[in-house]
Short mmCIF file of C-alpha atoms and ligand atoms in Angstrom, two decimals:
data_model
loop_
_atom_site.label_atom_id
_atom_site.label_comp_id
_atom_site.label_asym_id
_atom_site.label_seq_id
_atom_site.Cartn_x
_atom_site.Cartn_y
_atom_site.Cartn_z
CA MET A 199 1.00 26.45 -4.66
CA MET A 200 -2.62 27.23 -4.02
CA SER A 201 -3.44 30.77 -2.76
CA ASP A 202 -5.67 31.07 0.34
CA THR A 203 -8.63 32.38 -1.62
CA ARG A 204 -9.37 29.25 -3.70
CA GLU A 205 -9.82 25.57 -2.86
CA CYS A 206 -9.60 22.57 -5.07
CA ILE A 207 -12.11 19.89 -5.50
CA ILE A 208 -10.83 16.56 -6.42
CA GLY A 209 -12.50 13.20 -7.37
CA LEU A 210 -10.96 9.92 -8.37
CA GLU A 211 -12.11 7.19 -10.69
CA VAL A 212 -10.13 3.98 -10.10
CA HIS A 213 -10.07 1.00 -12.48
CA ALA A 214 -9.23 -2.26 -10.64
CA GLN A 215 -8.71 -5.31 -12.72
CA LEU A 216 -10.63 -8.08 -10.97
CA MET A 217 -8.61 -11.35 -10.24
CA THR A 218 -10.73 -13.80 -12.26
CA ARG A 219 -9.45 -16.62 -14.31
CA SER A 220 -11.50 -15.77 -17.28
CA LYS A 221 -12.77 -12.72 -18.92
CA ILE A 222 -16.03 -10.98 -17.94
CA PHE A 223 -18.34 -12.11 -20.73
CA CYS A 224 -16.61 -15.24 -22.27
CA GLY A 225 -14.31 -18.22 -21.38
CA CYS A 226 -10.92 -16.61 -22.56
CA GLU A 227 -8.29 -16.80 -20.19
CA VAL A 228 -6.90 -13.58 -18.48
CA ALA A 229 -2.98 -13.41 -18.60
CA SER A 230 -0.82 -10.28 -18.95
CA ASP A 231 2.14 -12.25 -20.29
CA ALA A 232 0.52 -14.02 -23.17
CA GLU A 233 1.52 -13.51 -26.94
CA PRO A 234 -0.64 -10.65 -28.41
CA ASN A 235 -3.97 -11.65 -29.78
CA THR A 236 -3.90 -15.24 -28.52
CA LEU A 237 -6.52 -14.85 -25.94
CA THR A 238 -9.57 -13.82 -27.83
CA CYS A 239 -12.86 -15.30 -29.16
CA PRO A 240 -15.85 -14.03 -31.06
CA VAL A 241 -17.48 -12.58 -27.84
CA CYS A 242 -14.61 -10.55 -26.78
CA LEU A 243 -13.79 -9.51 -30.26
CA GLY A 244 -17.51 -8.20 -30.62
CA LEU A 245 -18.17 -10.26 -33.72
CA PRO A 246 -21.79 -10.00 -34.92
CA GLY A 247 -24.06 -12.63 -33.35
CA ALA A 248 -21.71 -13.43 -30.41
CA LEU A 249 -23.48 -13.32 -27.13
CA PRO A 250 -21.98 -12.42 -23.75
CA VAL A 251 -22.50 -14.38 -20.60
CA LEU A 252 -21.62 -12.66 -17.27
CA ASN A 253 -18.80 -14.10 -15.07
CA ARG A 254 -20.31 -14.73 -11.64
CA ARG A 255 -16.86 -14.28 -9.93
CA ALA A 256 -16.52 -10.66 -11.33
CA VAL A 257 -19.91 -9.78 -9.54
CA GLU A 258 -18.79 -11.51 -6.32
CA LEU A 259 -15.52 -9.75 -6.11
CA THR A 260 -17.06 -6.38 -6.65
CA ALA A 261 -19.81 -7.11 -4.14
CA ARG A 262 -17.03 -8.06 -1.69
CA LEU A 263 -15.34 -4.69 -2.17
CA GLY A 264 -18.59 -2.95 -1.88
CA LEU A 265 -19.40 -4.53 1.54
CA ALA A 266 -15.81 -3.82 2.74
CA LEU A 267 -16.22 -0.03 1.77
CA GLY A 268 -19.78 0.11 3.51
CA CYS A 269 -21.66 0.40 0.24
CA ARG A 270 -25.18 -0.56 -0.51
CA VAL A 271 -24.83 -3.50 -2.79
CA ASN A 272 -27.89 -3.36 -5.02
CA THR A 273 -29.76 -6.59 -5.39
CA ARG A 274 -30.66 -5.65 -8.94
CA SER A 275 -28.37 -3.73 -11.25
CA VAL A 276 -28.09 -3.35 -15.00
CA MET A 277 -25.32 -3.50 -17.67
CA ALA A 278 -25.32 -0.75 -20.31
CA ARG A 279 -23.65 0.10 -23.50
CA LYS A 280 -21.29 3.11 -23.68
CA HIS A 281 -20.35 3.90 -27.15
CA TYR A 282 -17.15 5.36 -28.30
CA ALA A 283 -14.91 4.63 -31.35
CA TYR A 284 -11.37 3.63 -30.49
CA PRO A 285 -9.03 1.48 -32.50
CA ASP A 286 -8.51 -0.93 -29.59
CA LEU A 287 -12.31 -1.22 -28.93
CA PRO A 288 -13.58 -3.63 -31.68
CA LYS A 289 -17.21 -3.66 -30.54
CA GLY A 290 -17.40 0.03 -30.70
CA TYR A 291 -18.89 0.09 -27.25
CA GLN A 292 -17.93 -0.66 -23.83
CA ILE A 293 -20.27 -2.93 -21.58
CA THR A 294 -20.45 -1.11 -18.26
CA GLN A 295 -23.22 0.15 -15.89
CA TYR A 296 -24.79 3.48 -15.93
CA ALA A 297 -28.08 4.21 -14.24
CA GLN A 298 -28.14 1.18 -11.96
CA PRO A 299 -24.62 0.18 -10.73
CA LEU A 300 -23.83 -2.70 -8.53
CA CYS A 301 -22.71 -0.69 -5.50
CA GLU A 302 -23.52 2.85 -4.27
CA GLY A 303 -22.63 4.95 -1.28
CA GLY A 304 -20.02 3.99 1.36
CA GLY A 305 -16.54 5.50 1.90
CA LEU A 306 -12.99 5.01 2.96
CA THR A 307 -11.27 6.95 5.71
CA ILE A 308 -7.71 8.33 5.40
CA THR A 309 -5.44 9.91 7.89
CA THR A 310 -4.17 13.32 6.97
CA SER A 311 -2.06 15.88 8.70
CA THR A 312 -5.28 17.41 10.11
CA GLY A 313 -6.78 14.22 11.26
CA GLU A 314 -9.01 11.46 9.85
CA ARG A 315 -11.27 12.21 6.96
CA ARG A 316 -13.91 9.82 5.43
CA ILE A 317 -14.10 10.23 1.64
CA GLY A 318 -17.49 9.20 0.33
CA ILE A 319 -17.86 6.78 -2.65
CA ALA A 320 -20.51 7.63 -5.19
CA ARG A 321 -20.61 4.22 -6.97
CA ILE A 322 -18.80 1.01 -7.90
CA HIS A 323 -19.67 -0.67 -11.14
CA ILE A 324 -18.33 -3.46 -13.25
CA GLU A 325 -17.33 -3.12 -16.87
CA ASP A 326 -15.07 -4.90 -19.54
CA ASP A 327 -11.61 -3.36 -20.47
CA ALA A 328 -10.71 -2.38 -24.06
CA GLY A 329 -7.55 -3.74 -25.91
CA LYS A 330 -4.22 -2.13 -26.02
CA SER A 331 -2.58 0.07 -28.71
CA VAL A 332 1.14 -0.56 -28.89
CA HIS A 333 3.00 2.24 -30.56
CA GLY A 334 6.33 1.26 -32.30
CA GLU A 335 8.66 2.49 -34.88
CA ASN A 336 6.73 0.86 -37.74
CA GLY A 337 3.44 2.36 -36.70
CA SER A 338 0.76 1.29 -34.15
CA LEU A 339 -0.21 -2.27 -33.45
CA ILE A 340 -3.20 -3.62 -31.53
CA ASP A 341 -3.36 -6.35 -28.92
CA LEU A 342 -6.87 -7.49 -28.12
CA ASN A 343 -5.93 -9.88 -25.27
CA ARG A 344 -7.12 -7.26 -22.74
CA CYS A 345 -10.63 -7.00 -24.43
CA GLY A 346 -13.24 -8.03 -22.06
CA VAL A 347 -10.87 -8.26 -18.95
CA PRO A 348 -13.08 -7.52 -15.99
CA LEU A 349 -12.88 -4.24 -14.20
CA ALA A 350 -14.45 -2.64 -11.14
CA GLU A 351 -14.52 1.16 -11.44
CA ILE A 352 -14.63 2.98 -8.09
CA VAL A 353 -15.86 6.60 -8.21
CA THR A 354 -15.34 8.83 -5.20
CA GLU A 355 -17.45 11.84 -4.33
CA PRO A 356 -15.53 15.14 -5.25
CA ALA A 357 -14.62 15.31 -1.60
CA LEU A 358 -10.78 15.38 -1.79
CA ARG A 359 -9.15 18.75 -1.16
CA HIS A 360 -5.52 18.16 -1.70
CA PRO A 361 -3.19 16.22 -4.08
CA ALA A 362 -1.64 14.52 -1.03
CA GLU A 363 -5.19 13.45 0.19
CA ALA A 364 -5.85 11.82 -3.27
CA ARG A 365 -2.61 9.89 -2.98
CA ALA A 366 -3.42 8.80 0.58
CA TRP A 367 -6.78 7.64 -0.43
CA LEU A 368 -5.61 5.62 -3.49
CA ARG A 369 -3.00 3.96 -1.26
CA GLU A 370 -5.69 2.94 1.27
CA LEU A 371 -7.91 1.60 -1.49
CA HIS A 372 -4.92 -0.26 -2.99
CA LEU A 373 -4.17 -1.90 0.37
CA LEU A 374 -7.86 -3.01 0.69
CA LEU A 375 -7.97 -4.33 -2.87
CA VAL A 376 -4.91 -6.43 -2.37
CA ARG A 377 -5.88 -7.59 1.15
CA LEU A 378 -9.34 -8.79 -0.09
CA GLY A 379 -7.89 -10.65 -3.08
CA ILE A 380 -9.88 -8.51 -5.40
CA CYS A 381 -7.05 -6.98 -7.59
CA ASP A 382 -3.24 -7.77 -7.58
CA GLY A 383 -2.73 -3.95 -7.37
CA ASN A 384 0.02 -3.77 -9.88
CA MET A 385 0.05 -0.27 -11.04
CA GLU A 386 2.94 -0.68 -13.44
CA LEU A 387 1.24 -3.32 -15.36
CA GLY A 388 -2.03 -1.39 -15.30
CA SER A 389 -3.98 -3.76 -12.98
CA LEU A 390 -4.94 -0.61 -11.02
CA ARG A 391 -5.33 2.73 -12.87
CA CYS A 392 -6.52 6.00 -11.61
CA ASP A 393 -8.15 8.94 -13.43
CA VAL A 394 -8.30 12.20 -11.47
CA ASN A 395 -10.60 15.14 -11.87
CA VAL A 396 -10.06 18.54 -10.50
CA SER A 397 -11.64 21.91 -10.47
CA LEU A 398 -10.95 25.19 -8.41
CA ARG A 399 -13.49 27.60 -6.91
CA LEU A 400 -13.29 30.53 -4.53
CA ARG A 401 -13.67 29.47 -0.85
CA GLY A 402 -17.15 29.58 0.35
CA GLU A 403 -18.63 28.90 -2.96
CA SER A 404 -20.88 25.89 -3.32
CA THR A 405 -21.07 25.31 -7.07
CA LEU A 406 -18.41 23.33 -8.85
CA GLY A 407 -16.34 24.94 -11.50
CA PRO A 408 -15.42 23.50 -14.95
CA LYS A 409 -13.29 20.49 -14.27
CA THR A 410 -10.49 18.62 -16.15
CA GLU A 411 -9.71 15.01 -16.02
CA ILE A 412 -6.28 13.41 -16.18
CA LYS A 413 -6.34 9.87 -17.42
CA ASN A 414 -4.57 6.58 -16.53
CA LEU A 415 -2.19 7.60 -13.84
CA ASN A 416 -0.04 4.56 -12.88
CA SER A 417 1.63 5.30 -9.63
CA PHE A 418 0.63 6.96 -6.29
CA ARG A 419 3.36 9.50 -6.85
CA ASN A 420 2.17 10.40 -10.35
CA VAL A 421 -1.31 10.94 -8.96
CA GLU A 422 0.00 13.55 -6.70
CA ARG A 423 2.42 15.08 -9.11
CA ALA A 424 -0.04 15.41 -11.84
CA LEU A 425 -2.74 17.03 -9.53
CA GLU A 426 -0.12 19.49 -8.18
CA ARG A 427 0.81 20.45 -11.73
CA GLU A 428 -2.83 20.78 -12.94
CA ILE A 429 -3.90 22.85 -9.96
CA ALA A 430 -1.05 25.19 -10.60
CA ARG A 431 -1.95 25.46 -14.39
CA GLN A 432 -5.74 26.08 -13.53
CA GLU A 433 -4.79 28.78 -10.84
CA GLY A 434 -2.50 30.49 -13.35
CA ILE A 435 -5.43 30.63 -15.85
CA LEU A 436 -7.86 32.04 -13.24
CA LYS A 437 -5.37 34.52 -11.83
CA SER A 438 -4.89 36.09 -15.32
CA GLY A 439 -8.59 36.29 -15.67
CA GLY A 440 -9.19 33.37 -18.01
CA CYS A 441 -11.57 30.55 -17.87
CA VAL A 442 -10.61 26.97 -17.40
CA VAL A 443 -11.90 24.65 -20.24
CA SER A 444 -13.33 21.24 -19.54
CA GLU A 445 -11.13 18.83 -21.09
CA THR A 446 -9.36 15.44 -20.81
CA LEU A 447 -5.67 15.53 -20.17
CA LEU A 448 -2.65 13.31 -20.25
CA TRP A 449 0.20 13.17 -17.82
CA ASP A 450 3.60 13.20 -19.22
CA ALA A 451 5.62 12.03 -16.28
CA ALA A 452 9.06 12.50 -17.77
CA ALA A 453 8.28 16.10 -18.62
CA GLY A 454 6.23 16.72 -15.42
CA GLU A 455 3.49 18.31 -17.66
CA VAL A 456 -0.22 17.78 -18.35
CA LEU A 457 -1.06 17.71 -22.21
CA PRO A 458 -4.49 18.17 -23.66
CA LEU A 459 -6.01 14.83 -25.00
CA ARG A 460 -9.51 15.75 -26.11
CA SER A 461 -12.31 18.06 -25.20
CA LYS A 462 -14.37 16.43 -22.36
CA GLU A 463 -17.41 14.37 -23.28
CA GLY A 464 -20.65 14.77 -21.52
CA SER A 465 -22.58 11.58 -20.71
CA HIS A 466 -24.85 12.21 -23.79
CA ASP A 467 -21.94 11.83 -26.14
CA TYR A 468 -21.78 8.14 -25.14
CA ARG A 469 -25.35 7.34 -26.15
CA TYR A 470 -25.75 4.94 -23.09
CA PHE A 471 -28.59 2.36 -23.25
CA PRO A 472 -29.31 -0.86 -21.36
CA GLU A 473 -27.35 -3.74 -22.74
CA PRO A 474 -29.91 -5.90 -24.63
CA ASP A 475 -27.89 -9.17 -24.59
CA LEU A 476 -27.57 -9.39 -20.77
CA PRO A 477 -30.32 -9.89 -18.21
CA PRO A 478 -30.22 -7.57 -15.08
CA ILE A 479 -27.67 -8.81 -12.38
CA VAL A 480 -29.45 -10.09 -9.38
CA VAL A 481 -27.42 -10.45 -6.10
CA GLU A 482 -29.05 -12.79 -3.82
CA GLU A 483 -29.10 -12.31 0.02
CA MET A 484 -27.45 -15.65 0.62
CA LEU A 485 -24.41 -14.51 -1.44
CA LEU A 486 -24.09 -11.16 0.58
CA GLN A 487 -24.38 -13.16 3.86
CA ARG A 488 -21.70 -15.50 2.82
CA LEU A 489 -19.42 -12.57 1.64
CA VAL A 490 -19.91 -10.91 4.99
CA LYS A 491 -18.97 -14.10 6.74
CA GLU A 492 -15.83 -14.56 4.80
CA MET A 493 -14.70 -10.90 5.17
CA PRO A 494 -11.20 -10.89 6.72
CA GLU A 495 -10.08 -8.24 9.23
CA LEU A 496 -9.74 -5.04 7.27
CA PRO A 497 -6.50 -2.83 7.49
CA ALA A 498 -8.05 -0.11 9.42
CA ALA A 499 -9.63 -2.45 12.04
CA CYS A 500 -6.34 -4.26 12.28
CA ARG A 501 -4.42 -1.06 13.02
CA ASN A 502 -6.82 -0.22 15.75
CA ARG A 503 -6.67 -3.59 17.20
CA LEU A 504 -2.84 -3.68 17.22
CA ARG A 505 -2.85 -0.24 18.90
CA SER A 506 -5.05 -1.35 21.82
CA GLU A 507 -3.78 -4.94 22.13
CA TYR A 508 -0.04 -4.30 22.10
CA ASP A 509 -0.05 -0.61 22.81
CA LEU A 510 1.67 0.42 19.49
CA ASP A 511 1.70 4.06 18.41
CA LYS A 512 0.00 5.08 15.13
CA GLN A 513 2.90 4.61 12.92
CA ALA A 514 4.02 1.24 14.32
CA ALA A 515 0.55 0.01 14.00
CA ARG A 516 0.31 1.09 10.26
CA LEU A 517 3.73 -0.54 9.64
CA ILE A 518 2.62 -3.95 10.95
CA ALA A 519 -1.01 -3.84 10.02
CA ASP A 520 -0.61 -2.78 6.46
CA ASP A 521 1.28 -6.02 5.66
CA ALA A 522 -0.68 -9.07 6.40
CA GLY A 523 2.48 -11.31 6.67
CA LEU A 524 4.14 -8.96 9.09
CA THR A 525 1.01 -8.86 11.23
CA VAL A 526 1.15 -12.68 11.55
CA TYR A 527 4.84 -12.64 12.30
CA PHE A 528 4.55 -10.03 14.89
CA GLU A 529 1.57 -11.57 16.73
CA THR A 530 3.25 -14.96 16.68
CA LEU A 531 6.32 -13.41 18.35
CA CYS A 532 4.17 -11.69 20.95
CA ALA A 533 2.24 -14.96 21.49
CA ALA A 534 5.63 -16.68 22.11
CA GLY A 535 6.22 -14.34 24.96
CA VAL A 536 8.23 -11.59 23.34
CA GLU A 537 7.48 -8.13 24.65
CA PRO A 538 5.64 -6.06 21.84
CA THR A 539 8.25 -3.24 22.11
CA ARG A 540 11.05 -5.66 21.68
CA ALA A 541 9.26 -7.46 18.81
CA LEU A 542 8.63 -4.25 17.16
CA ARG A 543 12.28 -2.92 17.59
CA TRP A 544 13.66 -6.16 15.90
CA LEU A 545 11.02 -6.12 13.19
CA ARG A 546 11.59 -2.44 12.39
CA GLY A 547 15.44 -2.76 12.46
CA GLU A 548 17.27 -5.89 11.80
CA ILE A 549 14.47 -7.90 10.24
CA LEU A 550 13.10 -5.33 7.68
CA HIS A 551 16.69 -4.40 6.96
CA ARG A 552 17.67 -7.93 6.13
CA LEU A 553 14.46 -8.34 4.02
CA GLY A 554 15.42 -5.38 1.79
CA GLY A 555 11.66 -5.13 0.51
CA CYS A 556 10.98 -8.80 0.28
CA GLU A 557 7.93 -10.43 1.91
CA ILE A 558 8.42 -11.58 5.58
CA THR A 559 7.14 -14.90 4.56
CA THR A 560 10.38 -15.42 2.58
CA PHE A 561 12.39 -14.75 5.82
CA GLY A 562 14.69 -17.66 6.73
CA VAL A 563 13.87 -17.50 10.50
CA SER A 564 10.54 -18.29 11.86
CA PRO A 565 8.85 -16.15 14.44
CA THR A 566 9.09 -19.05 16.99
CA ALA A 567 12.86 -19.43 16.33
CA LEU A 568 13.32 -15.76 16.57
CA ALA A 569 11.33 -15.57 19.78
CA GLU A 570 13.91 -18.01 21.28
CA LEU A 571 16.72 -15.74 20.37
CA LEU A 572 14.89 -12.73 21.68
CA GLU A 573 14.36 -14.48 25.02
CA LEU A 574 18.16 -15.04 25.32
CA GLU A 575 18.51 -11.25 24.77
CA ALA A 576 15.77 -10.27 27.21
CA THR A 577 17.29 -12.25 30.01
CA GLU A 578 20.66 -10.88 29.29
CA ARG A 579 22.27 -14.21 28.55
CA ILE A 580 23.50 -12.53 25.34
CA THR A 581 23.99 -8.91 24.39
CA THR A 582 22.14 -7.26 21.56
CA THR A 583 25.23 -7.26 19.34
CA SER A 584 25.68 -11.05 20.00
CA ALA A 585 21.97 -11.55 19.22
CA VAL A 586 22.38 -9.93 15.86
CA ARG A 587 25.40 -12.14 15.08
CA ILE A 588 23.44 -15.26 16.11
CA LEU A 589 20.48 -14.10 13.82
CA ASP A 590 22.83 -13.94 10.81
CA TRP A 591 24.29 -17.44 11.80
CA MET A 592 20.71 -18.82 11.95
CA LEU A 593 20.08 -17.28 8.43
CA THR A 594 23.13 -18.98 6.93
CA GLU A 595 23.23 -22.22 8.94
CA GLY A 596 19.57 -22.77 9.54
CA GLY A 597 20.04 -23.82 13.20
CA CYS A 598 18.26 -22.59 16.33
CA ALA A 599 19.28 -19.74 18.54
CA GLY A 600 20.77 -22.23 21.11
CA ASP A 601 23.00 -23.85 18.55
CA GLY A 602 24.15 -20.54 17.24
CA LEU A 603 24.96 -19.32 20.86
CA ARG A 604 27.21 -22.37 21.21
CA ALA A 605 28.77 -22.41 17.73
CA LEU A 606 29.75 -18.75 18.09
CA ASP A 607 30.59 -19.04 21.76
CA LEU A 608 28.66 -15.85 22.62
CA GLU A 609 27.36 -16.53 25.91
CA SER A 610 27.49 -13.14 27.64
CA ILE A 611 30.32 -12.36 29.95
CA ALA A 612 28.26 -11.51 32.92
CA ALA A 613 30.52 -11.12 35.92
CA GLY A 614 33.58 -12.64 37.51
CA ALA A 615 37.12 -12.11 36.93
CA HIS A 616 37.31 -11.94 33.20
CA LEU A 617 34.92 -8.84 32.85
CA ASP A 618 36.64 -7.20 35.77
CA GLU A 619 39.92 -7.82 34.21
CA LEU A 620 38.81 -6.32 30.80
CA VAL A 621 37.65 -3.26 32.68
CA GLN A 622 40.74 -2.81 34.60
CA ARG A 623 42.89 -3.28 31.47
CA THR A 624 40.74 -0.67 29.44
CA LEU A 625 41.14 1.90 32.14
CA ALA A 626 44.89 1.19 32.40
CA ASP A 627 45.19 1.79 28.58
CA HIS A 628 43.51 5.19 28.88
CA PRO A 629 45.03 6.93 31.91
CA HIS A 630 44.35 10.51 30.53
CA LYS A 631 40.81 9.94 29.72
CA VAL A 632 40.37 8.39 33.26
CA GLU A 633 41.85 11.57 34.74
CA ARG A 634 39.44 13.69 32.65
CA TYR A 635 36.46 11.51 33.66
CA ARG A 636 37.31 12.06 37.31
CA SER A 637 37.77 15.78 36.89
CA GLY A 638 34.14 15.94 35.68
CA GLU A 639 33.88 14.93 32.08
CA ARG A 640 31.22 12.31 32.75
CA ARG A 641 30.25 11.78 29.13
CA LEU A 642 33.53 9.63 28.73
CA PHE A 643 31.56 6.89 30.50
CA GLY A 644 30.13 5.85 27.10
CA PHE A 645 33.62 5.74 25.67
CA PHE A 646 34.75 3.19 28.29
CA MET A 647 31.69 1.19 27.73
CA GLY A 648 32.44 0.99 24.15
CA CYS A 649 36.03 0.06 24.52
CA VAL A 650 35.19 -2.84 27.01
CA MET A 651 32.36 -3.92 24.73
CA THR A 652 34.82 -4.04 21.76
CA ALA A 653 37.43 -5.82 23.74
CA SER A 654 34.87 -8.48 24.83
CA SER A 655 33.71 -9.02 21.22
CA GLY A 656 30.34 -7.48 22.11
CA ARG A 657 29.61 -10.19 24.79
CA ALA A 658 29.96 -8.11 27.86
CA ASN A 659 26.64 -7.90 29.79
CA PRO A 660 25.86 -4.10 29.62
CA THR A 661 24.26 -3.92 33.11
CA GLU A 662 27.11 -5.66 34.75
CA LEU A 663 29.70 -3.72 32.76
CA ARG A 664 28.07 -0.38 33.80
CA ARG A 665 28.13 -1.52 37.40
CA LEU A 666 31.85 -2.48 37.16
CA LEU A 667 33.06 0.56 35.32
CA ALA A 668 31.12 2.78 37.97
CA ILE A 669 33.00 1.03 40.85
CA HIS A 670 36.56 1.38 39.16
CA LEU A 671 36.01 4.93 38.01
CA ASP A 672 34.59 6.53 40.97
ZN1 ZN B 1365 -13.22 -14.12 -25.32
#
């Protein structure tokens, strides 16, 4: 790991595929599951004479992201050509933004082990994606369906200082993109891809050292692992008196290694110039006002609200707030009169366990139906064990809590002769343990509780049981 004398400087460039129906400069459909080379036209193939027309929706989605991140959304921005030769780029250039991007400034706050840190954003611009090279046994094939798919590129300031921070930041951005309906966030399918750049310098220095860039990382974990590996590699070079060479690297996740891809280009290598076939993008004030009005509650604001309204701790607030469905479910439970701590305990335990990673919206018991069940538990008409059994009954039979209670005959045995009899019988079955309890081994109380609970099939009212046991034992 890093020595104390050096620090690392990390920046991220994130490509998010915008959720539009058609491509950014033509009417071709965007779909990841279509047959190769079926979703193309002269525009996205870059045939001579074909003219691009900008997709309004792509601008709107990117402006929405910019507003959510506190960026300045420029009323006028310009598309530019970025030239490079690549087999899956038929135009020979990418249409992107250079000197005048759509959004600038802003930032996103992450929580780290040392507290909260706001990581600044340098810029967000829109651009078109390239095609895909598919490498197989009989050589390489090219699928151009992805040519012209709209992307937003989000570039951070080089303000991240640790691989774990980079991972946390990307996670927070992912959450925001999905919550705002800007990107589906599927990293495995490449809807969200992350390039990281990193350099090391002696602490106290202010200039940046030569940096390397690792391309196309496709999971949060790989972002962190690749950075850790690359920092160790650079540190090794510097320690042995060498110099880090600016280059572009690939991450081999299986081997856990970074591999050289090519020497790093400077921006002059791309021969940028303003795109002559597209007018400047003009964002009108009316659009911005509408986007602000339509902005949903953002994850960070939701966490803070849940903490203050329901007195949740940080971890619980994150668990509930970071899942929009869970937020609605939790708040509906509370509105139906369930205590927040009880609602949280059930969600975190039995409910999430039964969901096994599925969305809460697929859960077979509605929050109002669950609230009825939890009311029975809260008023001690049933024990927690019985409530869990009724929950499973509701999931399979589809009835309400009251029906389950009757069907399973789980009304709690609160008092009276029956519970008293169970207590006496249990104590009679364990005379030695009773003796040990009476001679000071007080922890056996839990053992007797458990025995009677089992004997009552989990129906004994715990408060009443504790009272009766105390009477008979002491
Ligand atoms: Zn097309």
